[in-house]
Coordinates of N, CA and C in Angstrom, one line a residue:
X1026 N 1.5 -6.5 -36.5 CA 0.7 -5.6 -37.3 C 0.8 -6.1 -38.7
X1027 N -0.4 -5.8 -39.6 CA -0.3 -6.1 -41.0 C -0.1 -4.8 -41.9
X1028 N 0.1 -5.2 -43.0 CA 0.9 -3.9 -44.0 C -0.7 -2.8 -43.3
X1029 N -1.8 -3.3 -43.2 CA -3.0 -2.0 -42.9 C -2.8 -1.0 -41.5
X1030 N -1.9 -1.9 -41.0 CA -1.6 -0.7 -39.7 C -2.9 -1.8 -38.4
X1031 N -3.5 -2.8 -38.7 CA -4.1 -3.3 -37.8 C -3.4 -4.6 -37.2
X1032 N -3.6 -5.0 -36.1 CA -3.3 -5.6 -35.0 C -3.5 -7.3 -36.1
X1033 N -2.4 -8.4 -36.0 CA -2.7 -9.5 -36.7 C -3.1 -10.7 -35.2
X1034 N -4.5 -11.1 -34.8 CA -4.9 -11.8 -34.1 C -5.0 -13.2 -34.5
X1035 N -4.5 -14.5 -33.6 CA -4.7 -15.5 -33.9 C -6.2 -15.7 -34.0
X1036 N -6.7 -16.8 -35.1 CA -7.8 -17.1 -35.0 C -8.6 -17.7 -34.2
X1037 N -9.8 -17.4 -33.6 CA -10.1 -17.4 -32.2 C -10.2 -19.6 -32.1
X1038 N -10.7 -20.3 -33.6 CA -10.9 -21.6 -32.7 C -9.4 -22.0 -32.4
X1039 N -8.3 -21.5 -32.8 CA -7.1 -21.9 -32.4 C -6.8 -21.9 -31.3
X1040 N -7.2 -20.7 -30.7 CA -7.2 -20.2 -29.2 C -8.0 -21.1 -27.8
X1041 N -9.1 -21.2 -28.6 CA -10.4 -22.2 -27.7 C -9.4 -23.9 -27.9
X1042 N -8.9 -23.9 -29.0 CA -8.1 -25.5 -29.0 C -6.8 -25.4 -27.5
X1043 N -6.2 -24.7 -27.7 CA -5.1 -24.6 -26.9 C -5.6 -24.5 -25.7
X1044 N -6.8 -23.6 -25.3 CA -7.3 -23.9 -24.2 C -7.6 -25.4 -23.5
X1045 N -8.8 -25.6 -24.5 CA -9.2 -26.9 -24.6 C -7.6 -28.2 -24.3
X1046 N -6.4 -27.3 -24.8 CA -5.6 -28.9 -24.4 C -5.0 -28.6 -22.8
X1047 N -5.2 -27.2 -22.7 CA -4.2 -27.1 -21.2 C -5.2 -27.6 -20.1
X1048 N -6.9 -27.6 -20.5 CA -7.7 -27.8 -19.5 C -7.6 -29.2 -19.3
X1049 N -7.5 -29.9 -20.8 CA -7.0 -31.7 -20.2 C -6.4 -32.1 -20.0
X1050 N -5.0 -31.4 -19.9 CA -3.5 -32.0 -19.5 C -3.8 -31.5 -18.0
X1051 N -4.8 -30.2 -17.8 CA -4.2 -30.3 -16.6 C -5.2 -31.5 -15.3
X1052 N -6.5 -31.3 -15.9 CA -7.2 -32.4 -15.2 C -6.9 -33.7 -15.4
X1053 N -5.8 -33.9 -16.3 CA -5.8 -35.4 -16.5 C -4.4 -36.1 -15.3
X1054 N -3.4 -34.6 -15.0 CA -2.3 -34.3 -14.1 C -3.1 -34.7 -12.8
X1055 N -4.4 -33.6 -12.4 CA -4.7 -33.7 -11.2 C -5.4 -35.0 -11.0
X1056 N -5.9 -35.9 -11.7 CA -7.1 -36.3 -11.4 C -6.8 -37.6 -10.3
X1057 N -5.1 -37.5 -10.1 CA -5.0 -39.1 -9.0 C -5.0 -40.0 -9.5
X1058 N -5.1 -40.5 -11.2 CA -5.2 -42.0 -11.5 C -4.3 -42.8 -11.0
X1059 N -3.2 -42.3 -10.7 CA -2.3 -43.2 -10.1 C -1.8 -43.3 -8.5
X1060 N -0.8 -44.1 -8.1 CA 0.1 -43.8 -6.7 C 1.1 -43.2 -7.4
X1061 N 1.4 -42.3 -6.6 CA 2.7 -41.4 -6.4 C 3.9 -42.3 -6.7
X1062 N 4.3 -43.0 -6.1 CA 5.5 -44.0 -6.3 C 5.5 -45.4 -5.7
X1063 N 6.1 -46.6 -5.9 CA 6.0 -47.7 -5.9 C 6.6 -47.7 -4.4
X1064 N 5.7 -48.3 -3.6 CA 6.3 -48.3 -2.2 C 7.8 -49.4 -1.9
X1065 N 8.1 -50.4 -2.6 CA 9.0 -50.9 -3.0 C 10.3 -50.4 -3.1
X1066 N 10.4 -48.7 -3.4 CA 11.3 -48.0 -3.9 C 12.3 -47.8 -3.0
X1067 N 13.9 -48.0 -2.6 CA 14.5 -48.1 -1.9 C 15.6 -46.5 -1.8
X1068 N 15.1 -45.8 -0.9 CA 16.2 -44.2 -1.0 C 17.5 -44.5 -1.2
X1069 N 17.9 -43.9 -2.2 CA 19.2 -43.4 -3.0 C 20.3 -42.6 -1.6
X1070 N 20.1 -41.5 -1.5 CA 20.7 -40.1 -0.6 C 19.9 -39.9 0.4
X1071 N 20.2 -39.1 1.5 CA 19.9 -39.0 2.8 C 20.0 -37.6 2.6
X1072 N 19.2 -37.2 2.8 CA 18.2 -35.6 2.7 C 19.2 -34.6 4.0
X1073 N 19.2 -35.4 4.9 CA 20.2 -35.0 6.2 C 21.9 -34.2 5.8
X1074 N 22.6 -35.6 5.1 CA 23.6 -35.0 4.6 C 23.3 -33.4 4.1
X1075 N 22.8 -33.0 3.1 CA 23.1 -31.7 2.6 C 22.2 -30.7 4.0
X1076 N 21.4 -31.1 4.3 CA 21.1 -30.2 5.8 C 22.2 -29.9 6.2
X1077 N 22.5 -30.8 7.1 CA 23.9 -30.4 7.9 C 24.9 -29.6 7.1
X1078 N 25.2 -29.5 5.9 CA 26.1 -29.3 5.4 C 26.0 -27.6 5.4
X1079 N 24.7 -27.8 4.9 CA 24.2 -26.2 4.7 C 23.9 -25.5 6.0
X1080 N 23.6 -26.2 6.9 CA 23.8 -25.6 8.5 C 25.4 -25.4 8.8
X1081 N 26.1 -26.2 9.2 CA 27.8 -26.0 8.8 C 28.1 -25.2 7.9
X1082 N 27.8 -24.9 6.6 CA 28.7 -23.5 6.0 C 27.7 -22.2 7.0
X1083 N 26.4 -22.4 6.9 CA 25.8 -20.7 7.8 C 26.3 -20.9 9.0
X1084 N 26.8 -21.4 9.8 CA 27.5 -21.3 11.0 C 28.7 -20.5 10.8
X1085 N 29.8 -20.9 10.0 CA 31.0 -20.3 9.5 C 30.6 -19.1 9.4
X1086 N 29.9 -18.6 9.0 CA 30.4 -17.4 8.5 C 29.1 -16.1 8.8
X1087 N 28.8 -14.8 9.2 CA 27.7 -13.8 9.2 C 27.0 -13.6 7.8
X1088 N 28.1 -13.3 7.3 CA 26.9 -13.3 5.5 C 26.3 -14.4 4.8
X1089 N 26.4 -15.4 5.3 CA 26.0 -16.8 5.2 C 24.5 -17.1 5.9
X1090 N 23.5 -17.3 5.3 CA 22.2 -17.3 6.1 C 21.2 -18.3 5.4
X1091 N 20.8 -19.4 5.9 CA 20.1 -20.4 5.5 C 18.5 -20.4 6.3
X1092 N 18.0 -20.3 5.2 CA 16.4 -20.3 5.6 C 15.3 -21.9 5.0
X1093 N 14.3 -21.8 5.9 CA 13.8 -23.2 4.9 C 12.2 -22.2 4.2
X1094 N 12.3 -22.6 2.8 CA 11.3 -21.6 2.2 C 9.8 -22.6 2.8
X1095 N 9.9 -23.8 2.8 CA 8.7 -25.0 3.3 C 9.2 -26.2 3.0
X1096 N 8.3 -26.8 3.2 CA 8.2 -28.4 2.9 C 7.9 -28.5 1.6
X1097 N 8.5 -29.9 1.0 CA 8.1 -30.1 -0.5 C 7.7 -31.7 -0.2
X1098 N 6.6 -31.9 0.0 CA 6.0 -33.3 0.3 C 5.4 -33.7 -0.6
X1099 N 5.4 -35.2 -0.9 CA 4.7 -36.1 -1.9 C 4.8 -37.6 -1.9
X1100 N 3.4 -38.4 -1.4 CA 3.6 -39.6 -1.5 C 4.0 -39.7 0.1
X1101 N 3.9 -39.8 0.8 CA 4.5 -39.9 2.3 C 5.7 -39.2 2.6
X1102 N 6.3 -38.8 1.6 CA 7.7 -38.0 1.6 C 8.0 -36.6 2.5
X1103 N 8.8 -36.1 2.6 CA 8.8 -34.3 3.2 C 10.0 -34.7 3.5
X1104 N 10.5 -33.4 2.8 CA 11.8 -32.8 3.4 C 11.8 -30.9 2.9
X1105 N 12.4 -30.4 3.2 CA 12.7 -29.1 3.5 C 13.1 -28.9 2.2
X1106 N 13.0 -27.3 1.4 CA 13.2 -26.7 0.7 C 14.1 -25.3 1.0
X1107 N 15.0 -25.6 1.2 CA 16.6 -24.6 1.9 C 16.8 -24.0 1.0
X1108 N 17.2 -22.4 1.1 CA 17.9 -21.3 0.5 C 19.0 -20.7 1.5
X1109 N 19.7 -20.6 0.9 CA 21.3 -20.0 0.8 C 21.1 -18.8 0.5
X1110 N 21.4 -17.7 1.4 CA 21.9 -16.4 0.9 C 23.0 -16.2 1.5
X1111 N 24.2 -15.6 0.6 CA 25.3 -15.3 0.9 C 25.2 -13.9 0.0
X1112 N 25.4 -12.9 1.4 CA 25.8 -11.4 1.4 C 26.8 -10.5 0.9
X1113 N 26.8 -9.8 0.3 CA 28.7 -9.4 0.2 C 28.7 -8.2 1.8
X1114 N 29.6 -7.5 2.1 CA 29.8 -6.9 2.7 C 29.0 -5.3 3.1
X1115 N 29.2 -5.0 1.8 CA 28.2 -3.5 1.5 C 27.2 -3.9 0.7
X1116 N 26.1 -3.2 -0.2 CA 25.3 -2.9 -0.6 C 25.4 -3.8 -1.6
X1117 N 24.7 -4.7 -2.3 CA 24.6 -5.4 -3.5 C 24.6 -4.9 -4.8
X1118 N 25.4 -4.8 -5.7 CA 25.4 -4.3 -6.6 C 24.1 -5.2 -7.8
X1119 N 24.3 -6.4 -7.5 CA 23.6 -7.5 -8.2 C 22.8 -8.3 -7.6
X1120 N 21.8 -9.2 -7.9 CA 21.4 -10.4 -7.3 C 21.7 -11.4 -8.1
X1121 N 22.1 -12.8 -7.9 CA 21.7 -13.8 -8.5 C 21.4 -15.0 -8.0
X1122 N 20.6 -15.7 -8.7 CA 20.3 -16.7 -8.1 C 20.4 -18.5 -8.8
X1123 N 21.0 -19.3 -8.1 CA 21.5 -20.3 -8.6 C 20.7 -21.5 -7.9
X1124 N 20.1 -22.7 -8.5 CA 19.6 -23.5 -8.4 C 20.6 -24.8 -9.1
X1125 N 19.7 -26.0 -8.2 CA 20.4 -27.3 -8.6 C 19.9 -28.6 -7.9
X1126 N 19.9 -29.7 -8.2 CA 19.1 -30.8 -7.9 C 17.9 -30.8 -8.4
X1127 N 17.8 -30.6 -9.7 CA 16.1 -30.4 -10.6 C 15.8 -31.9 -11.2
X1128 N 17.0 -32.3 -11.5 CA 16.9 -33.7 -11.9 C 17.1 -35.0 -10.7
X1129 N 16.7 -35.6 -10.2 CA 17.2 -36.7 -9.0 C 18.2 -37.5 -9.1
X1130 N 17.9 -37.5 -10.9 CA 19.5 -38.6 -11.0 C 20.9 -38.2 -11.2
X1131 N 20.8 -36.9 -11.0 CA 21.7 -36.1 -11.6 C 22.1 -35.4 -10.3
X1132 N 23.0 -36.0 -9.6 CA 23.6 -35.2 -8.1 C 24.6 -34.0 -8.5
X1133 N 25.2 -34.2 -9.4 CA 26.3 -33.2 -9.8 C 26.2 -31.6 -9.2
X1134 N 25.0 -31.4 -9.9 CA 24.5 -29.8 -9.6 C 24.8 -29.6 -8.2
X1135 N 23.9 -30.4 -7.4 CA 23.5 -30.0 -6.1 C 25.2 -30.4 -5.4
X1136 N 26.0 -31.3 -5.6 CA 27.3 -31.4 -5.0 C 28.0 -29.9 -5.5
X1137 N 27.9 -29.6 -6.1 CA 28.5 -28.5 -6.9 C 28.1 -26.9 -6.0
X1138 N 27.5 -27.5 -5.9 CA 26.7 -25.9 -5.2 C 26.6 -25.8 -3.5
X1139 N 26.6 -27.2 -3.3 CA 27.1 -27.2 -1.5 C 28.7 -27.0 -1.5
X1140 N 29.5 -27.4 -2.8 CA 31.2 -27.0 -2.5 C 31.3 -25.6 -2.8
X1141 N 30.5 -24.8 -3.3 CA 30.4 -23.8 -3.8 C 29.8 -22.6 -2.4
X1142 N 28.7 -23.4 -1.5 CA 28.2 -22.2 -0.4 C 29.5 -22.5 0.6
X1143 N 30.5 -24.0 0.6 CA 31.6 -24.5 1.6 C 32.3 -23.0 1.7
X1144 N 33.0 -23.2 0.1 CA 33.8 -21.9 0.1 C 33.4 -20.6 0.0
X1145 N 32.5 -20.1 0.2 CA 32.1 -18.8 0.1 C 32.1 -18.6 1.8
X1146 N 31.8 -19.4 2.1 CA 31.8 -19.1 3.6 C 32.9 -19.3 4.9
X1147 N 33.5 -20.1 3.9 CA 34.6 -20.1 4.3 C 36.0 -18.7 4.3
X1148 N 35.7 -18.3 3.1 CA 36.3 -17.6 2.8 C 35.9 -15.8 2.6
X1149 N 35.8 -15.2 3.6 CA 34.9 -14.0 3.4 C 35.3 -12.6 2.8
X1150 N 36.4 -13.1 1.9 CA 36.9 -12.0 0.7 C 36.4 -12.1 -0.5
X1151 N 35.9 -13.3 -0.5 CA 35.0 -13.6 -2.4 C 33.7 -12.9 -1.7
X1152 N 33.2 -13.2 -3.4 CA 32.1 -12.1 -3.0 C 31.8 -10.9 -2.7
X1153 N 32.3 -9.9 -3.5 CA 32.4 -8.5 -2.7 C 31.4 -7.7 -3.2
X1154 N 30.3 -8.0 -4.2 CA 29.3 -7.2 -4.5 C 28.0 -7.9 -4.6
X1155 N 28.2 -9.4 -4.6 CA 27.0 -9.7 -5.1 C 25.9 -10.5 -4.0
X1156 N 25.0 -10.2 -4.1 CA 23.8 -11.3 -3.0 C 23.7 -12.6 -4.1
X1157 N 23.7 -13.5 -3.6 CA 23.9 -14.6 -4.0 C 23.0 -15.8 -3.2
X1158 N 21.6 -15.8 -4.2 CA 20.3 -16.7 -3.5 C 20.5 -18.1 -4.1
X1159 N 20.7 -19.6 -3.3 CA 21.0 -20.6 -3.7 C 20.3 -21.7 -3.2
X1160 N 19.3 -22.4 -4.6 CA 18.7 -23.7 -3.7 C 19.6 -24.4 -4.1
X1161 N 20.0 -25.9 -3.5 CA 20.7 -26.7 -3.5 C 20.3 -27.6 -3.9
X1162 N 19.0 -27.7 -4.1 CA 17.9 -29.1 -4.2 C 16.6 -28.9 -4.4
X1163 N 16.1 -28.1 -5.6 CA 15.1 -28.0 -5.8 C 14.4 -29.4 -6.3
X1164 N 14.7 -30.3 -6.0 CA 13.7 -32.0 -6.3 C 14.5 -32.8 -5.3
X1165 N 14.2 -32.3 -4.3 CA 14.5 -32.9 -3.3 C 14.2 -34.6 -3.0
X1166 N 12.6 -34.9 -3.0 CA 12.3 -36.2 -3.5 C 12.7 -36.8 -4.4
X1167 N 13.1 -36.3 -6.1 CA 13.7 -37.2 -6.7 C 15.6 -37.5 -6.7
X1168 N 16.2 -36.3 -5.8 CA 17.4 -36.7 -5.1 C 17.4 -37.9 -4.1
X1169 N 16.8 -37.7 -3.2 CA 16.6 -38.6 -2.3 C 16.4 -39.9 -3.0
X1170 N 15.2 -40.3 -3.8 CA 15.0 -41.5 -4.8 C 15.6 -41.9 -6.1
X1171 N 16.7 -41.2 -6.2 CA 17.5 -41.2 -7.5 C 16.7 -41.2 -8.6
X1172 N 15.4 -40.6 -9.0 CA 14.5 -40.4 -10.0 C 14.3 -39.0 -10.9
X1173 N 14.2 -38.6 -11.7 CA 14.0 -37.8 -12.4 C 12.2 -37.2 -12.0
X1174 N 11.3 -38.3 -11.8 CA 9.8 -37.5 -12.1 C 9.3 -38.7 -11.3
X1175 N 8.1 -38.7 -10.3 CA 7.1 -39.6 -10.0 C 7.0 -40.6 -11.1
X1176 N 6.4 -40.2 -12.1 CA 5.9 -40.9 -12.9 C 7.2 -41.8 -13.9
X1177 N 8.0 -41.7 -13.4 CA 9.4 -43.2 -14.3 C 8.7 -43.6 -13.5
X1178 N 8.5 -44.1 -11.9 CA 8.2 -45.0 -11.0 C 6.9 -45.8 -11.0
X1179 N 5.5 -45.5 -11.9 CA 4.2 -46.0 -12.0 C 4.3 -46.6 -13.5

């Protein structure tokens, strides 16, 4: 608001510009000029390892529950998009939720957070209030390809 008590509005061609740039970043994203990735590219990680791993801790334990949200496919690729919920006992006082594997070159996160669902489920005294929702690998493809983004690859 301005000292007049009225509403202070951006000026509208400002508005039409910013439009104007999201509409050609975004058609210029969709439009396909490229291939997805250089077929040449040789897999880094095995998508399997943390499957299993995460099927092995939800085995261990009842408050431990692994769901696949879908497929995350691109370029000939697909692999599963896994969530981790781990329950406390009674009633949740909290939710939170923890992600990891956003970067492909960067495994740290996602090692971190599969030693992290190990012991929770292993151990069924931690955790006594909180629901605890966990992807392990949200860039699954660029884990697997040790890449950060399609586009390092073109």
């Amino acid at each position: 608001m301005n000292t007049t008590g009225e509403a202070n509005y951006p000026d509208a061609s400002i508005i039409w510009a910013a439009l104007a740039l999201v509409a050609g970043l975004t058609a210029s994203c969709a439009s396909g000029h490229h291939a997805p990735f250089s077929p040449a590219l040789a897999p880094v990680r095995d998508i399997a390892t943390v499957e299993t791993r995460l099927q092995n801790a939800a085995a261990r334990s009842t408050r431990v529950s692994l769901d696949k949200l879908g497929p995350v496919s691109y370029g000939g690729f697909s692999a599963p998009l896994w969530v981790v919920t781990v329950r406390p006992p009674g009633p949740a006082d909290f939710h939170v939720l923890l992600i990891g594997g956003l970067h492909g070159n960067e495994p740290a996160g996602t090692e971190s957070l599969l030693q992290f669902i190990e012991a929770l489920s292993a151990n069924t005294k931690q955790n006594a209030r909180a629901q605890i929702d966990i992807i392990t690998l949200v860039n699954p493809w660029g884990w697997h390809w040790c890449e950060i983004t399609a586009s390092a690859l073109v």
